[in-house]
């Protein structure tokens, strides 16, 4: 009987595979776009971006960089996620960033959708690629099945020359073309931890700014796919506006571990928790349990209940050594640019 069931399962699996290959699922928007597919092999631009003829309803309007920040933030905070809030400091920074685009779609003067993109420089094999990073695509619940997202994506693409590459990230679900990187989020619960004042964590100050600006970029050079900070950008993010936190931990090796991340607020069963989202861990990683002990007690003392982190670069060792719990997958994609699949360990770039 069990042998029969085994054969039946095999037959069903083979049948499904054959049917899937005969009748490929079509994706009306993405099937026509210059995105990574199996036949793409050459690093660089794939083609020319399409130009879209966008048709709106008579009561709809697109607002480009001319809509109230407070109204947009309120819309995102309500609709972007059921589980966490938008970090206002970080969002305001990229919202006002030079050469960024904020496109708002309204219907009867009410916001029904939003999308943002801003320029980022990525180093791949020591070659600089100027991407535009697309984020905060958000649609009101009642408009999510009538191509509203397509209108906003097309609007962003239309804003740029046809040889402009884009990058973006998707949580949980895959898109119908190749991604450049797949990773996972991991979580650690700090609620049972006792808070303790930590003195061996250093922060960015006007006196050590230049030292850690150079040190951070030097450490990032170890990665095939990475971020590179300009001096102005580093100053604005870590010192002037404090968009991201940087913790410099002097651990038992005598060397430094740098942790970059930001605060977010999560909702779980009507309970509100502070979570520290780690973007990157760079520098000394041989003593990650020691680093975790210092960091977790420091964060607990600051009112944090969780740490979340993506499994890329040195983050992977930190996750393994400290028993983080696996959460949802994340996928990074490019639009009109081909890059071979990037191994998690080769990645020194992340945006939570």
PDB file of N, CA, C and O in Angstrom, residues 253-285:
ATOM      1  N   UNK A 253      38.958  40.493  21.665  1.00  0.00           N
ATOM      2  CA  UNK A 253      40.127  40.335  20.798  1.00  0.00           C
ATOM      3  C   UNK A 253      40.987  41.585  20.784  1.00  0.00           C
ATOM      4  O   UNK A 253      42.137  41.543  20.339  1.00  0.00           O
ATOM      5  N   UNK A 254      40.412  42.693  21.241  1.00  0.00           N
ATOM      6  CA  UNK A 254      41.128  43.963  21.151  1.00  0.00           C
ATOM      7  C   UNK A 254      40.823  44.696  19.860  1.00  0.00           C
ATOM      8  O   UNK A 254      41.266  45.829  19.659  1.00  0.00           O
ATOM      9  N   UNK A 255      40.075  44.039  18.952  1.00  0.00           N
ATOM     10  CA  UNK A 255      39.674  44.666  17.694  1.00  0.00           C
ATOM     11  C   UNK A 255      38.221  45.109  17.776  1.00  0.00           C
ATOM     12  O   UNK A 255      37.487  44.735  18.684  1.00  0.00           O
ATOM     13  N   UNK A 256      37.794  45.878  16.781  1.00  0.00           N
ATOM     14  CA  UNK A 256      36.467  46.481  16.827  1.00  0.00           C
ATOM     15  C   UNK A 256      35.487  45.782  15.889  1.00  0.00           C
ATOM     16  O   UNK A 256      35.838  45.396  14.783  1.00  0.00           O
ATOM     17  N   UNK A 257      34.261  45.672  16.351  1.00  0.00           N
ATOM     18  CA  UNK A 257      33.149  45.211  15.529  1.00  0.00           C
ATOM     19  C   UNK A 257      32.187  46.379  15.357  1.00  0.00           C
ATOM     20  O   UNK A 257      31.792  47.007  16.337  1.00  0.00           O
ATOM     21  N   UNK A 258      31.827  46.664  14.105  1.00  0.00           N
ATOM     22  CA  UNK A 258      30.902  47.767  13.817  1.00  0.00           C
ATOM     23  C   UNK A 258      29.538  47.199  13.467  1.00  0.00           C
ATOM     24  O   UNK A 258      29.417  46.294  12.629  1.00  0.00           O
ATOM     25  N   UNK A 259      28.507  47.734  14.105  1.00  0.00           N
ATOM     26  CA  UNK A 259      27.123  47.306  13.852  1.00  0.00           C
ATOM     27  C   UNK A 259      26.322  48.517  13.405  1.00  0.00           C
ATOM     28  O   UNK A 259      26.267  49.530  14.098  1.00  0.00           O
ATOM     29  N   UNK A 260      25.695  48.390  12.222  1.00  0.00           N
ATOM     30  CA  UNK A 260      24.898  49.472  11.631  1.00  0.00           C
ATOM     31  C   UNK A 260      23.436  49.032  11.589  1.00  0.00           C
ATOM     32  O   UNK A 260      23.122  47.916  11.167  1.00  0.00           O
ATOM     33  N   UNK A 261      22.536  49.897  12.049  1.00  0.00           N
ATOM     34  CA  UNK A 261      21.115  49.546  12.034  1.00  0.00           C
ATOM     35  C   UNK A 261      20.254  50.711  12.486  1.00  0.00           C
ATOM     36  O   UNK A 261      20.716  51.842  12.619  1.00  0.00           O
ATOM     37  N   UNK A 262      18.988  50.405  12.735  1.00  0.00           N
ATOM     38  CA  UNK A 262      18.057  51.454  13.164  1.00  0.00           C
ATOM     39  C   UNK A 262      16.908  50.851  13.968  1.00  0.00           C
ATOM     40  O   UNK A 262      16.664  49.637  13.936  1.00  0.00           O
ATOM     41  N   UNK A 263      16.205  51.723  14.656  1.00  0.00           N
ATOM     42  CA  UNK A 263      15.065  51.324  15.478  1.00  0.00           C
ATOM     43  C   UNK A 263      13.809  51.185  14.622  1.00  0.00           C
ATOM     44  O   UNK A 263      13.582  51.969  13.701  1.00  0.00           O
ATOM     45  N   UNK A 264      12.992  50.187  14.944  1.00  0.00           N
ATOM     46  CA  UNK A 264      11.655  50.108  14.389  1.00  0.00           C
ATOM     47  C   UNK A 264      10.701  49.638  15.475  1.00  0.00           C
ATOM     48  O   UNK A 264      11.126  49.060  16.477  1.00  0.00           O
ATOM     49  N   UNK A 265       9.419  49.889  15.260  1.00  0.00           N
ATOM     50  CA  UNK A 265       8.396  49.534  16.241  1.00  0.00           C
ATOM     51  C   UNK A 265       7.473  48.488  15.636  1.00  0.00           C
ATOM     52  O   UNK A 265       6.908  48.695  14.554  1.00  0.00           O
ATOM     53  N   UNK A 266       7.331  47.363  16.316  1.00  0.00           N
ATOM     54  CA  UNK A 266       6.518  46.254  15.830  1.00  0.00           C
ATOM     55  C   UNK A 266       5.264  46.094  16.677  1.00  0.00           C
ATOM     56  O   UNK A 266       5.278  46.323  17.892  1.00  0.00           O
ATOM     57  N   UNK A 267       4.195  45.659  15.999  1.00  0.00           N
ATOM     58  CA  UNK A 267       2.942  45.347  16.682  1.00  0.00           C
ATOM     59  C   UNK A 267       2.717  43.845  16.622  1.00  0.00           C
ATOM     60  O   UNK A 267       2.769  43.242  15.556  1.00  0.00           O
ATOM     61  N   UNK A 268       2.472  43.235  17.773  1.00  0.00           N
ATOM     62  CA  UNK A 268       2.228  41.795  17.827  1.00  0.00           C
ATOM     63  C   UNK A 268       1.149  41.520  18.866  1.00  0.00           C
ATOM     64  O   UNK A 268       1.361  41.714  20.058  1.00  0.00           O
ATOM     65  N   UNK A 269      -0.025  41.068  18.383  1.00  0.00           N
ATOM     66  CA  UNK A 269      -1.152  40.756  19.279  1.00  0.00           C
ATOM     67  C   UNK A 269      -1.459  41.931  20.199  1.00  0.00           C
ATOM     68  O   UNK A 269      -1.586  41.801  21.415  1.00  0.00           O
ATOM     69  N   UNK A 270      -1.550  43.108  19.581  1.00  0.00           N
ATOM     70  CA  UNK A 270      -1.879  44.367  20.272  1.00  0.00           C
ATOM     71  C   UNK A 270      -0.785  44.843  21.227  1.00  0.00           C
ATOM     72  O   UNK A 270      -0.984  45.814  21.960  1.00  0.00           O
ATOM     73  N   UNK A 271       0.346  44.169  21.228  1.00  0.00           N
ATOM     74  CA  UNK A 271       1.492  44.616  22.028  1.00  0.00           C
ATOM     75  C   UNK A 271       2.478  45.351  21.115  1.00  0.00           C
ATOM     76  O   UNK A 271       2.692  44.951  19.976  1.00  0.00           O
ATOM     77  N   UNK A 272       3.079  46.412  21.617  1.00  0.00           N
ATOM     78  CA  UNK A 272       4.032  47.206  20.839  1.00  0.00           C
ATOM     79  C   UNK A 272       5.439  46.968  21.386  1.00  0.00           C
ATOM     80  O   UNK A 272       5.675  47.046  22.594  1.00  0.00           O
ATOM     81  N   UNK A 273       6.375  46.657  20.463  1.00  0.00           N
ATOM     82  CA  UNK A 273       7.745  46.341  20.862  1.00  0.00           C
ATOM     83  C   UNK A 273       8.732  47.159  20.031  1.00  0.00           C
ATOM     84  O   UNK A 273       8.535  47.365  18.836  1.00  0.00           O
ATOM     85  N   UNK A 274       9.810  47.563  20.678  1.00  0.00           N
ATOM     86  CA  UNK A 274      10.927  48.178  19.966  1.00  0.00           C
ATOM     87  C   UNK A 274      11.865  47.088  19.461  1.00  0.00           C
ATOM     88  O   UNK A 274      12.252  46.200  20.217  1.00  0.00           O
ATOM     89  N   UNK A 275      12.214  47.179  18.188  1.00  0.00           N
ATOM     90  CA  UNK A 275      13.135  46.211  17.606  1.00  0.00           C
ATOM     91  C   UNK A 275      14.311  46.956  16.978  1.00  0.00           C
ATOM     92  O   UNK A 275      14.114  47.976  16.302  1.00  0.00           O
ATOM     93  N   UNK A 276      15.519  46.449  17.216  1.00  0.00           N
ATOM     94  CA  UNK A 276      16.685  47.027  16.538  1.00  0.00           C
ATOM     95  C   UNK A 276      16.965  46.201  15.296  1.00  0.00           C
ATOM     96  O   UNK A 276      17.231  44.999  15.375  1.00  0.00           O
ATOM     97  N   UNK A 277      16.891  46.846  14.125  1.00  0.00           N
ATOM     98  CA  UNK A 277      17.096  46.168  12.846  1.00  0.00           C
ATOM     99  C   UNK A 277      18.540  46.352  12.402  1.00  0.00           C
ATOM    100  O   UNK A 277      18.950  47.465  12.055  1.00  0.00           O
ATOM    101  N   UNK A 278      19.294  45.274  12.415  1.00  0.00           N
ATOM    102  CA  UNK A 278      20.697  45.337  12.013  1.00  0.00           C
ATOM    103  C   UNK A 278      20.796  45.244  10.494  1.00  0.00           C
ATOM    104  O   UNK A 278      20.335  44.281   9.888  1.00  0.00           O
ATOM    105  N   UNK A 279      21.399  46.263   9.880  1.00  0.00           N
ATOM    106  CA  UNK A 279      21.690  46.203   8.448  1.00  0.00           C
ATOM    107  C   UNK A 279      22.954  45.382   8.199  1.00  0.00           C
ATOM    108  O   UNK A 279      22.933  44.426   7.438  1.00  0.00           O
ATOM    109  N   UNK A 280      24.035  45.797   8.859  1.00  0.00           N
ATOM    110  CA  UNK A 280      25.334  45.155   8.615  1.00  0.00           C
ATOM    111  C   UNK A 280      26.156  45.056   9.884  1.00  0.00           C
ATOM    112  O   UNK A 280      26.106  45.941  10.743  1.00  0.00           O
ATOM    113  N   UNK A 281      26.921  43.974   9.954  1.00  0.00           N
ATOM    114  CA  UNK A 281      27.965  43.820  10.957  1.00  0.00           C
ATOM    115  C   UNK A 281      29.284  43.667  10.197  1.00  0.00           C
ATOM    116  O   UNK A 281      29.419  42.777   9.353  1.00  0.00           O
ATOM    117  N   UNK A 282      30.236  44.529  10.475  1.00  0.00           N
ATOM    118  CA  UNK A 282      31.526  44.473   9.781  1.00  0.00           C
ATOM    119  C   UNK A 282      32.658  44.563  10.798  1.00  0.00           C
ATOM    120  O   UNK A 282      32.458  44.998  11.931  1.00  0.00           O
ATOM    121  N   UNK A 283      33.838  44.142  10.381  1.00  0.00           N
ATOM    122  CA  UNK A 283      34.991  44.167  11.279  1.00  0.00           C
ATOM    123  C   UNK A 283      35.239  42.817  11.923  1.00  0.00           C
ATOM    124  O   UNK A 283      35.044  41.768  11.308  1.00  0.00           O
ATOM    125  N   UNK A 284      35.645  42.804  13.173  1.00  0.00           N
ATOM    126  CA  UNK A 284      35.987  41.586  13.909  1.00  0.00           C
ATOM    127  C   UNK A 284      34.748  40.727  14.154  1.00  0.00           C
ATOM    128  O   UNK A 284      33.773  41.184  14.733  1.00  0.00           O
ATOM    129  N   UNK A 285      34.787  39.489  13.661  1.00  0.00           N
ATOM    130  CA  UNK A 285      33.633  38.598  13.852  1.00  0.00           C
ATOM    131  C   UNK A 285      34.025  37.264  14.484  1.00  0.00           C
ATOM    132  O   UNK A 285      33.222  36.335  14.528  1.00  0.00           O
TER     133      UNK A 285
END
